[in-house]
Amino acid sequence: GVLYQSLFKENVNAFIAEFDISTGNVRLPAHSVNELREQPYSPQWSSDGLSLFYGTDFRTLVIRPETSGVERRVSFGRELSYPWWLVPSPDGRSVAVTAYDKDLNYGVFLIDPSDGASRKVIDIPKAGMVQPSPNWSPDGKAIYYKCRDREAADFFVVMRRNLETGTERQIYRGTLNPQELVLSPDGTRFAFFHRDPGAGKP
């Protein structure tokens, strides 16, 4: 009859710090995004570096221009559950996010920062589900994402989906699982995290 539960013993926050690209040094201490008023997730800069986007309480998108520091908060209601990996489009008119819809179907959705309206653009199969790590193409016309191969679950693929036509093109297929994909600003390279199962090291 004893109930066991896990508790967070530390606050989780996002921070901004100055970075010297010539030396690689980070100037500390960094300052928190919102002074721990609430737990932020997926902080992302806009493509012009002038606004910070992040989510909070899993229902709210926060947009904060660095010039004024005045936050704009947009609720995307209860249509989406467990949103993660917020990525603003190059023009700032959409935010891609991975989430579940009300029927618990998983995929990539676009959120309109003006009113919080959302629509699904990519379906991710539940079998062997992985974080798709969506990234916008530099022109904002396509989204790159990762999933398992629909025919062979041991293989991973990176796809490019044209949002105007719905057509897809395979960029990569293999047993390597590229985690937390981040596309370079010129759209020519991906940086990613990988853990070697054999060595047990990242």
CSV table of C-alpha atoms in Angstrom, one decimal:
chain,number,residue,atom,x,y,z
A,1,GLY,CA,0.0,0.0,0.0
A,2,VAL,CA,3.0,2.3,-0.1
A,3,LEU,CA,3.2,4.8,-3.0
A,4,TYR,CA,6.6,5.5,-4.4
A,5,GLN,CA,7.2,8.6,-6.5
A,6,SER,CA,10.1,10.4,-8.2
A,7,LEU,CA,10.7,14.1,-7.5
A,8,PHE,CA,12.8,16.7,-9.4
A,9,LYS,CA,15.3,17.9,-6.8
A,10,GLU,CA,16.7,20.7,-9.0
A,11,ASN,CA,15.1,23.4,-11.2
A,12,VAL,CA,15.6,23.1,-14.9
A,13,ASN,CA,16.2,26.3,-16.8
A,14,ALA,CA,17.6,27.7,-20.1
A,15,PHE,CA,20.4,30.2,-20.1
A,16,ILE,CA,22.0,32.8,-22.4
A,17,ALA,CA,25.7,33.4,-22.4
A,18,GLU,CA,28.1,35.4,-24.5
A,19,PHE,CA,30.4,33.3,-26.7
A,20,ASP,CA,33.7,34.2,-28.3
A,21,ILE,CA,33.8,32.3,-31.5
A,22,SER,CA,37.5,33.1,-32.0
A,23,THR,CA,38.6,31.4,-28.8
A,24,GLY,CA,35.7,29.1,-28.0
A,25,ASN,CA,35.3,30.7,-24.5
A,26,VAL,CA,31.9,31.1,-22.9
A,27,ARG,CA,31.5,34.1,-20.6
A,28,LEU,CA,30.0,33.0,-17.3
A,29,PRO,CA,27.8,33.4,-15.4
A,30,ALA,CA,25.1,33.1,-17.9
A,31,HIS,CA,21.7,34.7,-17.3
A,32,SER,CA,18.5,32.7,-17.2
A,33,VAL,CA,15.9,33.0,-19.9
A,34,ASN,CA,13.0,33.7,-17.5
A,35,GLU,CA,14.5,33.8,-14.0
A,36,LEU,CA,12.8,30.4,-13.1
A,37,ARG,CA,9.3,31.8,-13.3
A,38,GLU,CA,8.5,28.6,-15.1
A,39,GLN,CA,10.4,25.8,-16.8
A,40,PRO,CA,11.3,26.6,-20.4
A,41,TYR,CA,12.0,24.0,-23.1
A,42,SER,CA,13.5,24.0,-26.6
A,43,PRO,CA,14.9,27.6,-26.6
A,44,GLN,CA,15.6,28.6,-30.2
A,45,TRP,CA,16.8,31.9,-31.8
A,46,SER,CA,15.0,33.3,-34.8
A,47,SER,CA,17.0,33.1,-38.1
A,48,ASP,CA,18.0,36.8,-37.7
A,49,GLY,CA,19.1,36.3,-34.1
A,50,LEU,CA,16.8,39.1,-32.9
A,51,SER,CA,14.1,37.0,-31.1
A,52,LEU,CA,14.1,34.0,-28.8
A,53,PHE,CA,11.4,31.4,-29.1
A,54,TYR,CA,10.7,28.8,-26.3
A,55,GLY,CA,7.9,26.7,-24.9
A,56,THR,CA,6.6,26.5,-21.4
A,57,ASP,CA,4.0,24.5,-19.5
A,58,PHE,CA,3.6,22.4,-22.7
A,59,ARG,CA,0.8,24.7,-23.8
A,60,THR,CA,2.4,28.1,-24.4
A,61,LEU,CA,4.8,29.4,-27.0
A,62,VAL,CA,6.8,32.4,-25.8
A,63,ILE,CA,8.4,34.9,-28.2
A,64,ARG,CA,10.8,37.5,-26.8
A,65,PRO,CA,12.4,40.1,-29.0
A,66,GLU,CA,15.9,40.9,-27.7
A,67,THR,CA,15.5,44.6,-28.4
A,68,SER,CA,12.6,45.2,-26.1
A,69,GLY,CA,12.6,42.1,-23.9
A,70,VAL,CA,8.8,42.2,-23.9
A,71,GLU,CA,7.5,38.6,-24.1
A,72,ARG,CA,4.5,37.7,-26.3
A,73,ARG,CA,2.8,34.5,-25.2
A,74,VAL,CA,0.7,32.4,-27.5
A,75,SER,CA,-1.4,29.4,-26.3
A,76,PHE,CA,-1.8,26.5,-28.7
A,77,GLY,CA,-4.7,25.1,-26.7
A,78,ARG,CA,-5.2,21.4,-25.9
A,79,GLU,CA,-5.1,20.1,-29.5
A,80,LEU,CA,-1.4,19.0,-29.0
A,81,SER,CA,0.2,17.0,-26.2
A,82,TYR,CA,3.8,16.8,-25.1
A,83,PRO,CA,5.2,19.2,-27.7
A,84,TRP,CA,9.0,19.4,-28.0
A,85,TRP,CA,11.8,20.6,-30.3
A,86,LEU,CA,10.4,24.0,-31.2
A,87,VAL,CA,11.9,25.4,-34.4
A,88,PRO,CA,10.8,28.7,-35.8
A,89,SER,CA,10.7,29.0,-39.6
A,90,PRO,CA,13.2,31.4,-41.3
A,91,ASP,CA,10.5,34.0,-41.8
A,92,GLY,CA,9.1,33.6,-38.2
A,93,ARG,CA,5.6,32.9,-39.5
A,94,SER,CA,5.5,29.3,-38.3
A,95,VAL,CA,7.0,27.1,-35.6
A,96,ALA,CA,7.6,23.4,-36.2
A,97,VAL,CA,7.1,21.2,-33.2
A,98,THR,CA,6.9,17.5,-32.5
A,99,ALA,CA,3.9,16.4,-30.6
A,100,TYR,CA,0.9,14.1,-30.3
A,101,ASP,CA,-2.5,15.2,-31.5
A,102,LYS,CA,-5.8,14.5,-29.7
A,103,ASP,CA,-6.0,11.0,-31.1
A,104,LEU,CA,-2.4,10.3,-29.9
A,105,ASN,CA,-1.0,10.3,-33.4
A,106,TYR,CA,2.7,11.4,-33.4
A,107,GLY,CA,4.2,13.8,-35.9
A,108,VAL,CA,5.5,17.2,-36.8
A,109,PHE,CA,3.0,20.1,-36.5
A,110,LEU,CA,3.2,23.8,-37.5
A,111,ILE,CA,2.1,26.4,-35.0
A,112,ASP,CA,1.0,29.8,-36.1
A,113,PRO,CA,2.7,32.3,-33.7
A,114,SER,CA,-0.1,34.9,-34.3
A,115,ASP,CA,-3.0,32.8,-32.9
A,116,GLY,CA,-1.7,29.4,-31.8
A,117,ALA,CA,-3.5,27.4,-34.5
A,118,SER,CA,-1.8,24.2,-35.4
A,119,ARG,CA,-1.8,21.7,-38.3
A,120,LYS,CA,0.0,18.4,-38.9
A,121,VAL,CA,2.5,18.3,-41.8
A,122,ILE,CA,4.4,15.1,-41.1
A,123,ASP,CA,3.2,11.8,-39.7
A,124,ILE,CA,5.7,9.7,-37.7
A,125,PRO,CA,4.9,6.0,-37.3
A,126,LYS,CA,4.4,4.8,-33.7
A,127,ALA,CA,6.3,1.6,-34.3
A,128,GLY,CA,9.9,2.2,-33.2
A,129,MET,CA,9.2,5.9,-32.7
A,130,VAL,CA,12.1,8.3,-32.6
A,131,GLN,CA,12.5,12.0,-32.1
A,132,PRO,CA,12.4,13.4,-35.7
A,133,SER,CA,14.4,16.6,-34.9
A,134,PRO,CA,12.7,18.7,-37.6
A,135,ASN,CA,14.8,21.4,-39.3
A,136,TRP,CA,13.7,24.1,-41.8
A,137,SER,CA,15.4,24.4,-45.1
A,138,PRO,CA,17.0,27.9,-45.5
A,139,ASP,CA,14.3,29.1,-47.8
A,140,GLY,CA,11.5,27.9,-45.5
A,141,LYS,CA,9.8,25.7,-48.2
A,142,ALA,CA,10.8,22.3,-46.7
A,143,ILE,CA,11.4,20.5,-43.5
A,144,TYR,CA,14.1,17.9,-42.9
A,145,TYR,CA,13.2,15.1,-40.4
A,146,LYS,CA,14.4,11.7,-39.2
A,147,CYS,CA,12.4,8.5,-38.7
A,148,ARG,CA,12.8,4.8,-38.9
A,149,ASP,CA,12.6,3.1,-42.3
A,150,ARG,CA,9.0,1.9,-42.7
A,151,GLU,CA,10.2,-1.3,-44.3
A,152,ALA,CA,13.2,-2.1,-42.0
A,153,ALA,CA,13.0,-0.7,-38.5
A,154,ASP,CA,16.7,-1.2,-37.9
A,155,PHE,CA,17.5,1.5,-40.4
A,156,PHE,CA,17.1,5.2,-40.0
A,157,VAL,CA,16.3,7.7,-42.7
A,158,VAL,CA,16.5,11.5,-43.0
A,159,MET,CA,13.9,12.9,-45.3
A,160,ARG,CA,13.2,16.3,-46.9
A,161,ARG,CA,9.5,17.1,-47.2
A,162,ASN,CA,8.4,19.9,-49.5
A,163,LEU,CA,5.6,21.7,-47.6
A,164,GLU,CA,4.1,23.2,-50.8
A,165,THR,CA,3.8,19.9,-52.8
A,166,GLY,CA,4.0,17.3,-50.0
A,167,THR,CA,6.7,15.4,-52.0
A,168,GLU,CA,9.5,13.8,-50.1
A,169,ARG,CA,13.1,13.0,-50.9
A,170,GLN,CA,15.4,10.7,-48.9
A,171,ILE,CA,18.7,12.3,-47.8
A,172,TYR,CA,20.1,9.5,-45.7
A,173,ARG,CA,19.4,5.8,-45.0
A,174,GLY,CA,21.6,3.6,-42.7
A,175,THR,CA,22.0,2.0,-39.3
A,176,LEU,CA,23.5,5.1,-37.8
A,177,ASN,CA,21.0,6.9,-35.6
A,178,PRO,CA,21.7,10.7,-36.0
A,179,GLN,CA,20.2,12.2,-32.9
A,180,GLU,CA,19.3,15.9,-32.3
A,181,LEU,CA,19.9,16.8,-35.9
A,182,VAL,CA,20.8,20.5,-36.5
A,183,LEU,CA,21.1,21.9,-40.1
A,184,SER,CA,23.7,24.4,-40.9
A,185,PRO,CA,22.5,27.9,-41.9
A,186,ASP,CA,23.5,27.3,-45.5
A,187,GLY,CA,21.6,24.0,-45.7
A,188,THR,CA,24.6,21.9,-46.7
A,189,ARG,CA,25.5,20.0,-43.5
A,190,PHE,CA,24.0,18.4,-40.4
A,191,ALA,CA,25.5,18.3,-37.0
A,192,PHE,CA,24.2,15.5,-34.7
A,193,PHE,CA,24.8,13.4,-31.6
A,194,HIS,CA,25.5,9.7,-31.8
A,195,ARG,CA,26.2,7.1,-29.1
A,196,ASP,CA,28.2,4.1,-30.2
A,197,PRO,CA,26.3,1.0,-28.9
A,198,GLY,CA,29.5,-1.1,-28.8
A,199,ALA,CA,31.7,1.4,-27.0
A,200,GLY,CA,28.9,2.8,-24.9
A,201,LYS,CA,30.2,6.3,-25.4
A,202,PRO,CA,28.9,9.4,-27.3
